[in-house]
Amino acid sequence: MAQLALFGGQKVREKPFPPHPVIGEEEKRAVMEVLESGKLSTFIAQPGEHFLGGEKIRQFEQEFASYHDVKYAVAFNSATAALHAAVTACGVKAGEEVIVPPYTFTSTATCALMHNAIPVFVDIKPDIFCLDPAKIEPAVTPRTRAIIPVHLFGHPADMDEIMAIAQKHNLKVIEDSAQAPGALYKGKPTGTIGDCGVFSFQETKNIMTGEGGMLITNDDEIAEIASMIRNHGEVVLASQSQRTYRSDILGWGYRMTEMEAALGIAQFRKLDRLNNQRIELANYLAEKLATIDGLIPPVVYPFARHVYYVFPIKYSQDRVGISRNTFVKALVAEGIPFGAGYVRPLYLNPIYHEKKPFVYNYFGQDISYDKGLCPVTERLYEKELMLTMVCRPPATVADMDDVVTAIKKIIENKDELAEAGQ
Ligand SMILES: Cc1ncc(COP(=O)(O)O)c(C=O)c1O
């Protein structure tokens, strides 16, 4: 039996996994072309179409909207900015409640706080890690105005059930599809089912612009308000011959640059190919892991196209015999990057307890951020979930084989790990 790297043995893998993102000639050419044109942001003080951004921004938006078969795509400098704009454009008011899952990136929930609205955390499903529709309705109050389902790790949430609840209670639905560009729910792209959808192009994402985001919608008003919010809230009407600097609503500097948009166009044209490669790698890895007792590879519902931003594994300490944290420590020592537990349940973060930087007059006594609020999420975070991001191109199946070899090596040596009290 090979000795574990944790105890001084040879690592399964010495070399790093292939770097991400892959920046090809197309991306380099596209960015250089913008730099050479000198038009780095044409959002500037011109009435008319320039209110809507430069040539590359508009092209990126048009291609993104057309792929998703929606009327509007509005580019932002991050998904966080797009989420903030979405909450505002959906008409959520200060003191109103927004239902969110706690197992997600921080800004799925802080976008409500940014608008002086109140995040209400509802637990997730233990198999696909997305909002549990059965737990949403009990959390709805007369103050609830919106739901933000997250298509976590690239698997779509249960949108039919979520939309039915939203319709019944007259709530807006903002899909957080930051981790799921190109994922499908019953044949429909994620982000197109709710009132609007938001995507991230931050550097680690399936397609990227360094930093960047997109909001898509079929709703004229949401699109218009979102465009104003990204432009400092200033209104520049096509009919005006001069910029008026008139601010009708509060806005922010949330514009994307032309370099990012050019990069985005090049990346976006590769989305389906890159996702297909992720799916192939993930299917390969999942099949190899399926026979290992105590590890459950990602569950994919029959209606779903999972795009594997992250490859999650559910872990059973009872079946394997050592703790998840020990398992992950041993795996990392073998040269396989894995994380234990994704993020801490968001409501356990100090901002929800110290409540310093926000106006908290609105918070009623009945909003809980206490430990125990979402037990499924807490169990996943503490004991049951491990994840890796190596399952993405340009990695190959040979790289996935190293993951499997390391996992099997740890299983073979689990008694030694248990004895060492690791
Ligand atoms: C689910 C989710 N929502 C929102 C965001 C925010 O994206 P950005 O970094 O583009 O602001 C992320 C980024 O990690 C995310 O994973």
Coordinates of C-alpha atoms and ligand atoms in Angstrom, one line a residue:
M1 CA 0.0 0.0 0.0
A2 CA 1.5 3.4 -1.0
Q3 CA 2.2 5.7 1.9
L4 CA 0.0 8.8 2.2
A5 CA 1.7 12.1 1.3
L6 CA 0.3 13.4 4.6
F7 CA 2.7 11.0 6.3
G8 CA 5.7 11.6 4.1
G9 CA 4.8 9.3 1.2
Q10 CA 5.0 10.3 -2.5
K11 CA 2.2 12.5 -3.7
V12 CA -0.1 11.1 -6.4
R13 CA 0.4 14.4 -8.3
E14 CA 3.4 16.7 -8.2
K15 CA 2.5 19.0 -11.0
P16 CA -0.3 21.6 -10.7
F17 CA -3.6 21.2 -12.6
P18 CA -3.8 23.1 -15.9
P19 CA -4.4 26.8 -15.4
H20 CA -7.8 28.4 -15.9
P21 CA -9.0 30.5 -17.7
V22 CA -7.7 29.6 -21.1
I23 CA -6.9 32.8 -23.0
G24 CA -6.7 32.1 -26.8
E25 CA -5.6 34.1 -29.8
E26 CA -9.2 35.2 -30.3
E27 CA -9.4 36.9 -26.9
K28 CA -6.0 38.6 -27.3
R29 CA -6.9 39.9 -30.8
A30 CA -10.3 41.2 -29.5
V31 CA -8.8 43.1 -26.6
M32 CA -5.9 44.5 -28.7
E33 CA -8.4 45.7 -31.3
V34 CA -10.2 47.7 -28.7
L35 CA -7.0 49.1 -27.3
E36 CA -5.8 50.1 -30.8
S37 CA -9.2 51.8 -31.4
G38 CA -8.7 54.0 -28.3
K39 CA -12.5 53.5 -27.5
L40 CA -12.2 52.0 -24.1
S41 CA -15.7 53.0 -23.0
T42 CA -18.1 54.9 -25.2
F43 CA -20.6 55.1 -22.4
I44 CA -19.6 58.8 -22.2
A45 CA -21.5 62.0 -22.3
Q46 CA -23.5 61.5 -25.5
P47 CA -27.2 61.4 -25.8
G48 CA -28.9 58.6 -27.7
E49 CA -27.4 55.2 -28.2
H50 CA -24.2 56.0 -26.3
F51 CA -26.3 55.9 -23.2
L52 CA -26.4 52.1 -23.9
G53 CA -22.6 51.7 -24.2
G54 CA -20.0 51.2 -26.9
E55 CA -19.9 49.0 -29.9
K56 CA -18.5 45.9 -28.1
I57 CA -20.9 46.2 -25.2
R58 CA -23.9 46.4 -27.5
Q59 CA -22.6 43.5 -29.6
F60 CA -21.9 41.3 -26.5
E61 CA -25.4 42.1 -25.2
Q62 CA -27.1 41.4 -28.5
E63 CA -25.3 38.0 -28.8
F64 CA -26.1 37.1 -25.2
A65 CA -29.8 38.1 -25.6
S66 CA -30.1 36.2 -28.8
Y67 CA -28.5 33.0 -27.4
H68 CA -31.0 33.2 -24.5
D69 CA -33.9 34.2 -26.7
V70 CA -34.7 37.2 -24.5
K71 CA -35.4 40.8 -25.4
Y72 CA -32.7 42.4 -23.3
A73 CA -29.2 41.8 -22.0
V74 CA -27.6 44.5 -19.9
A75 CA -23.8 44.2 -19.3
F76 CA -22.4 45.1 -15.9
N77 CA -19.0 45.2 -14.3
S78 CA -19.9 42.3 -12.0
A79 CA -22.7 40.0 -11.2
T80 CA -22.9 41.6 -7.8
A81 CA -23.6 45.0 -9.5
A82 CA -26.2 43.2 -11.8
L83 CA -27.9 41.6 -8.7
H84 CA -28.0 45.0 -7.0
A85 CA -29.6 46.5 -10.1
A86 CA -32.0 43.6 -10.4
V87 CA -33.3 44.0 -6.8
T88 CA -33.8 47.7 -7.4
A89 CA -35.3 47.3 -10.9
C90 CA -37.7 44.6 -9.6
G91 CA -39.2 47.3 -7.3
V92 CA -38.1 45.8 -4.0
K93 CA -38.4 48.6 -1.3
A94 CA -36.4 49.3 1.8
G95 CA -37.6 47.0 4.6
E96 CA -39.1 44.4 2.3
E97 CA -37.9 40.8 2.4
V98 CA -36.0 38.9 -0.2
I99 CA -35.9 35.1 0.1
V100 CA -32.4 33.7 -0.6
P101 CA -30.5 30.4 0.0
P102 CA -27.7 30.6 2.5
Y103 CA -25.3 28.3 0.6
T104 CA -24.1 30.7 -2.1
F105 CA -21.7 33.6 -2.8
T106 CA -22.2 36.5 -0.3
S107 CA -23.7 39.0 -2.8
T108 CA -26.8 36.8 -3.6
A109 CA -27.9 38.0 -0.2
T110 CA -26.0 41.3 0.3
C111 CA -27.6 42.7 -2.9
A112 CA -30.8 42.9 -0.8
L113 CA -28.9 44.7 2.1
M114 CA -27.4 47.1 -0.4
H115 CA -31.0 48.2 -1.1
N116 CA -31.9 48.3 2.6
A117 CA -34.0 45.2 2.0
I118 CA -33.9 42.2 4.3
P119 CA -32.4 38.8 3.2
V120 CA -34.5 35.9 4.6
F121 CA -32.6 32.6 4.4
V122 CA -34.4 29.5 3.3
D123 CA -32.7 26.1 3.4
I124 CA -31.6 24.1 0.3
K125 CA -32.1 20.6 -1.0
P126 CA -29.5 18.1 0.2
D127 CA -29.0 16.6 -3.3
I128 CA -28.7 19.5 -5.7
F129 CA -27.9 22.2 -3.1
C130 CA -30.4 24.7 -4.5
L131 CA -33.3 26.4 -2.7
D132 CA -35.9 23.9 -1.4
P133 CA -39.3 24.9 -2.8
A134 CA -41.0 23.1 0.1
K135 CA -39.4 25.5 2.5
I136 CA -40.1 28.7 0.7
E137 CA -43.8 29.2 1.3
P138 CA -43.6 29.1 5.1
A139 CA -41.0 31.9 4.9
V140 CA -43.3 34.2 2.8
T141 CA -44.7 37.1 4.8
P142 CA -46.7 40.2 3.7
R143 CA -43.3 42.0 3.4
T144 CA -41.8 39.4 1.0
R145 CA -41.2 41.0 -2.4
A146 CA -38.7 38.7 -4.3
I147 CA -37.0 35.3 -4.4
I148 CA -33.4 34.8 -5.6
P149 CA -32.9 31.1 -6.5
V150 CA -29.3 30.2 -7.2
H151 CA -28.3 27.6 -9.8
L152 CA -25.6 26.5 -7.5
F153 CA -22.4 24.9 -8.9
G154 CA -24.1 24.8 -12.3
H155 CA -27.2 22.8 -11.5
P156 CA -30.6 24.5 -12.1
A157 CA -32.9 25.1 -9.2
D158 CA -36.5 23.8 -9.2
M159 CA -37.9 26.7 -11.2
D160 CA -41.4 25.4 -11.9
E161 CA -42.1 25.1 -8.2
I162 CA -40.4 28.4 -7.4
M163 CA -42.3 30.3 -10.1
A164 CA -45.6 28.8 -8.9
I165 CA -45.0 30.1 -5.4
A166 CA -43.9 33.5 -6.8
Q167 CA -47.1 33.7 -8.9
K168 CA -49.3 32.8 -5.9
H169 CA -47.8 35.5 -3.7
N170 CA -47.0 38.1 -6.4
L171 CA -43.3 37.9 -5.9
K172 CA -40.5 38.8 -8.4
V173 CA -37.9 36.1 -9.2
I174 CA -34.3 37.0 -9.9
E175 CA -32.3 34.0 -11.0
D176 CA -28.8 34.0 -9.8
S177 CA -27.2 32.1 -12.7
A178 CA -23.6 33.4 -11.9
Q179 CA -22.4 29.8 -11.8
A180 CA -24.6 28.4 -14.5
P181 CA -24.2 30.0 -17.9
G182 CA -25.5 27.6 -20.5
A183 CA -27.2 25.3 -17.9
L184 CA -30.7 24.2 -18.9
Y185 CA -33.9 23.7 -17.0
K186 CA -36.4 21.6 -18.9
G187 CA -34.7 22.8 -22.1
K188 CA -34.7 26.5 -21.1
P189 CA -31.5 28.3 -20.4
T190 CA -31.2 29.3 -16.7
G191 CA -31.8 33.0 -16.3
T192 CA -34.7 33.1 -18.7
I193 CA -37.4 31.7 -16.4
G194 CA -37.8 34.3 -13.7
D195 CA -38.4 38.0 -14.1
C196 CA -34.7 38.4 -14.8
G197 CA -31.5 36.4 -14.6
V198 CA -27.9 37.4 -13.6
F199 CA -24.6 36.0 -14.8
S200 CA -21.0 36.4 -13.7
F201 CA -17.9 36.6 -15.9
Q202 CA -15.5 36.8 -13.0
E203 CA -12.2 35.1 -13.8
T204 CA -13.0 31.7 -12.3
K205 CA -16.4 31.3 -14.1
N206 CA -17.2 29.0 -17.0
I207 CA -16.7 32.0 -19.3
M208 CA -15.0 35.1 -18.1
T209 CA -14.0 38.8 -18.8
G210 CA -11.7 39.1 -15.7
E211 CA -14.6 40.8 -13.9
G212 CA -18.0 41.3 -15.4
G213 CA -21.7 40.4 -15.3
M214 CA -24.9 40.4 -17.3
L215 CA -28.6 40.9 -16.5
I216 CA -31.1 39.4 -18.9
T217 CA -34.9 40.0 -19.0
N218 CA -38.0 40.2 -21.2
D219 CA -39.3 43.0 -19.1
D220 CA -39.1 46.5 -20.6
E221 CA -39.1 48.3 -17.3
I222 CA -36.5 46.1 -15.6
A223 CA -34.2 46.5 -18.6
E224 CA -34.6 50.3 -18.6
I225 CA -34.2 50.8 -14.9
A226 CA -31.2 48.4 -14.9
S227 CA -29.6 50.5 -17.7
M228 CA -30.1 53.7 -15.7
I229 CA -28.7 52.2 -12.5
R230 CA -25.5 51.1 -14.3
N231 CA -25.2 54.7 -15.6
H232 CA -25.1 56.5 -12.3
G233 CA -28.9 56.9 -12.5
E234 CA -28.6 59.6 -15.0
V235 CA -31.2 59.9 -17.8
V236 CA -29.9 60.7 -21.2
L237 CA -32.7 60.7 -23.6
A238 CA -32.3 60.2 -27.4
S239 CA -34.5 63.3 -28.0
Q240 CA -32.1 65.5 -26.1
S241 CA -29.3 67.2 -28.0
Q242 CA -27.2 67.6 -24.9
R243 CA -26.4 65.7 -21.8
T244 CA -28.6 67.0 -19.0
Y245 CA -26.9 65.4 -16.0
R246 CA -30.4 64.8 -14.7
S247 CA -30.7 62.1 -12.1
D248 CA -34.1 60.7 -11.6
I249 CA -33.1 57.6 -9.6
L250 CA -30.1 56.6 -7.5
G251 CA -27.5 54.8 -9.7
W252 CA -24.0 53.5 -9.5
G253 CA -20.9 53.2 -11.8
Y254 CA -21.6 49.7 -12.9
R255 CA -20.5 49.8 -16.5
M256 CA -18.5 47.2 -18.3
T257 CA -15.5 48.4 -20.4
E258 CA -15.1 47.8 -24.1
M259 CA -12.0 45.5 -23.4
E260 CA -14.1 43.3 -21.2
A261 CA -17.0 43.2 -23.6
A262 CA -14.6 42.3 -26.5
L263 CA -13.1 39.5 -24.3
G264 CA -16.7 38.5 -23.4
I265 CA -17.7 38.1 -27.0
A266 CA -14.7 35.8 -27.7
Q267 CA -15.4 33.8 -24.6
F268 CA -19.1 33.6 -25.1
R269 CA -18.7 32.1 -28.5
K270 CA -16.9 29.2 -26.8
L271 CA -19.5 28.7 -24.1
D272 CA -21.2 25.6 -25.4
R273 CA -17.9 23.9 -26.3
L274 CA -16.3 24.7 -22.9
N275 CA -19.4 23.5 -21.1
N276 CA -19.5 20.3 -23.1
Q277 CA -15.9 19.6 -22.2
R278 CA -16.8 20.2 -18.5
I279 CA -19.7 17.8 -18.8
E280 CA -17.5 15.1 -20.3
L281 CA -14.9 15.4 -17.6
A282 CA -17.6 15.5 -14.9
N283 CA -19.3 12.4 -16.3
Y284 CA -16.0 10.6 -16.5
L285 CA -15.1 11.5 -12.9
A286 CA -18.6 10.8 -11.6
E287 CA -18.6 7.3 -13.2
K288 CA -15.3 6.4 -11.6
L289 CA -16.4 7.7 -8.2
A290 CA -19.8 6.0 -8.3
T291 CA -18.5 2.7 -7.0
I292 CA -16.8 4.2 -4.0
D293 CA -18.8 3.7 -0.8
G294 CA -19.5 6.9 1.1
L295 CA -18.9 9.3 -1.8
I296 CA -21.8 10.6 -3.8
P297 CA -20.9 12.3 -7.1
P298 CA -23.1 15.2 -8.3
V299 CA -26.8 14.4 -8.6
V300 CA -28.3 15.6 -11.9
Y301 CA -32.0 15.7 -12.3
P302 CA -33.5 14.4 -15.5
F303 CA -34.6 17.8 -16.5
A304 CA -31.2 19.4 -16.0
R305 CA -28.1 20.3 -18.0
H306 CA -25.5 20.7 -15.3
V307 CA -22.6 22.8 -16.3
Y308 CA -20.2 22.0 -13.4
Y309 CA -18.8 25.4 -12.4
V310 CA -17.7 23.3 -9.4
F311 CA -17.7 19.5 -9.0
P312 CA -19.3 18.7 -5.6
I313 CA -19.1 15.4 -3.8
K314 CA -21.4 14.5 -0.9
Y315 CA -19.4 12.7 1.8
S316 CA -20.5 10.2 4.4
Q317 CA -18.3 10.0 7.5
D318 CA -20.2 7.0 8.7
R319 CA -19.5 5.1 5.6
V320 CA -15.9 6.1 5.0
G321 CA -14.9 6.0 8.6
I322 CA -12.9 9.3 8.8
S323 CA -14.1 12.9 8.9
R324 CA -14.6 14.9 5.8
N325 CA -12.0 17.4 6.9
T326 CA -9.4 14.7 7.4
F327 CA -10.2 13.2 4.0
V328 CA -9.8 16.6 2.3
K329 CA -6.6 17.3 4.1
A330 CA -5.1 14.0 2.9
L331 CA -6.4 14.7 -0.6
V332 CA -4.8 18.1 -0.8
A333 CA -1.5 16.6 0.5
E334 CA -1.6 14.2 -2.5
G335 CA -1.6 17.3 -4.8
I336 CA -5.4 17.3 -5.5
P337 CA -7.0 20.7 -4.8
F338 CA -10.3 20.1 -2.9
G339 CA -12.2 22.3 -0.5
A340 CA -14.2 21.2 2.5
G341 CA -17.7 22.6 2.7
Y342 CA -17.9 25.6 0.3
V343 CA -18.9 28.8 2.2
R344 CA -20.1 29.1 5.7
P345 CA -23.9 29.5 5.8
L346 CA -24.2 33.2 5.0
Y347 CA -26.4 34.1 8.0
L348 CA -23.6 33.0 10.3
N349 CA -21.4 35.8 9.0
P350 CA -20.7 38.8 11.3
I351 CA -22.5 41.3 9.1
Y352 CA -25.8 39.6 10.0
H353 CA -25.0 39.7 13.7
E354 CA -23.1 42.9 14.2
K355 CA -25.3 44.7 11.7
K356 CA -22.8 47.6 11.5
P357 CA -22.7 49.1 8.1
F358 CA -26.4 49.1 7.3
V359 CA -29.6 50.8 8.3
Y360 CA -31.2 48.2 10.5
N361 CA -34.3 50.0 11.6
Y362 CA -36.2 47.8 9.3
F363 CA -35.2 44.5 10.9
G364 CA -38.1 43.1 12.8
Q365 CA -37.6 40.7 15.7
D366 CA -38.9 37.9 13.7
I367 CA -35.9 37.6 11.2
S368 CA -33.6 34.9 12.4
Y369 CA -29.9 34.6 11.6
D370 CA -29.3 32.1 14.3
K371 CA -27.3 28.9 14.1
G372 CA -29.7 26.0 13.4
L373 CA -31.8 28.1 10.9
C374 CA -30.9 26.0 7.9
P375 CA -29.8 22.5 9.1
V376 CA -29.3 21.0 5.6
T377 CA -26.8 23.8 4.7
E378 CA -25.1 23.6 8.1
R379 CA -24.6 19.8 7.8
L380 CA -23.1 20.2 4.3
Y381 CA -20.8 23.0 5.4
E382 CA -19.7 21.2 8.6
K383 CA -19.5 17.6 7.4
E384 CA -20.9 16.5 4.2
L385 CA -19.7 18.5 1.2
M386 CA -16.3 18.5 -0.5
L387 CA -15.6 20.2 -3.8
T388 CA -13.1 20.8 -6.5
M389 CA -12.7 23.1 -9.5
V390 CA -10.2 21.0 -11.4
C391 CA -13.0 19.5 -13.5
R392 CA -12.8 22.0 -16.3
P393 CA -10.9 22.4 -19.6
P394 CA -8.1 22.4 -20.4
A395 CA -7.8 19.5 -17.9
T396 CA -8.2 16.0 -19.5
V397 CA -9.4 12.6 -18.4
A398 CA -5.8 11.8 -17.4
D399 CA -6.0 14.7 -14.9
M400 CA -9.3 13.2 -13.6
D401 CA -7.6 9.8 -13.2
D402 CA -5.2 11.5 -10.7
V403 CA -8.2 12.6 -8.7
V404 CA -9.6 9.1 -8.6
T405 CA -6.2 7.5 -7.8
A406 CA -5.8 9.9 -4.9
I407 CA -9.3 9.3 -3.5
K408 CA -8.8 5.5 -3.7
K409 CA -5.4 5.8 -2.0
I410 CA -6.9 7.6 0.9
I411 CA -9.7 5.1 1.2
E412 CA -7.1 2.3 1.3
N413 CA -5.2 4.1 4.0
K414 CA -8.2 5.3 6.0
D415 CA -7.5 3.1 9.0
E416 CA -4.0 4.6 9.3
L417 CA -5.6 8.1 9.2
A418 CA -8.1 7.1 11.8
E419 CA -5.4 5.7 14.1
A420 CA -3.3 8.8 13.7
G421 CA -6.3 10.7 15.0
Q422 CA -6.3 12.9 11.9
Ligands
LIG1 C1 -23.8 32.4 -7.0 C2 -23.0 33.7 -7.2 N1 -23.7 34.9 -7.2 C3 -23.1 36.0 -7.4 C4 -21.7 36.1 -7.6 C5 -21.0 37.4 -7.8 O1 -20.3 37.5 -9.0 P1 -19.3 38.7 -9.3 O2 -18.0 38.2 -8.7 O3 -19.2 38.8 -10.8 O4 -19.8 39.9 -8.6 C6 -21.0 34.9 -7.6 C7 -19.5 34.9 -7.8 O5 -18.7 34.1 -7.3 C8 -21.6 33.7 -7.4 O6 -21.0 32.5 -7.4

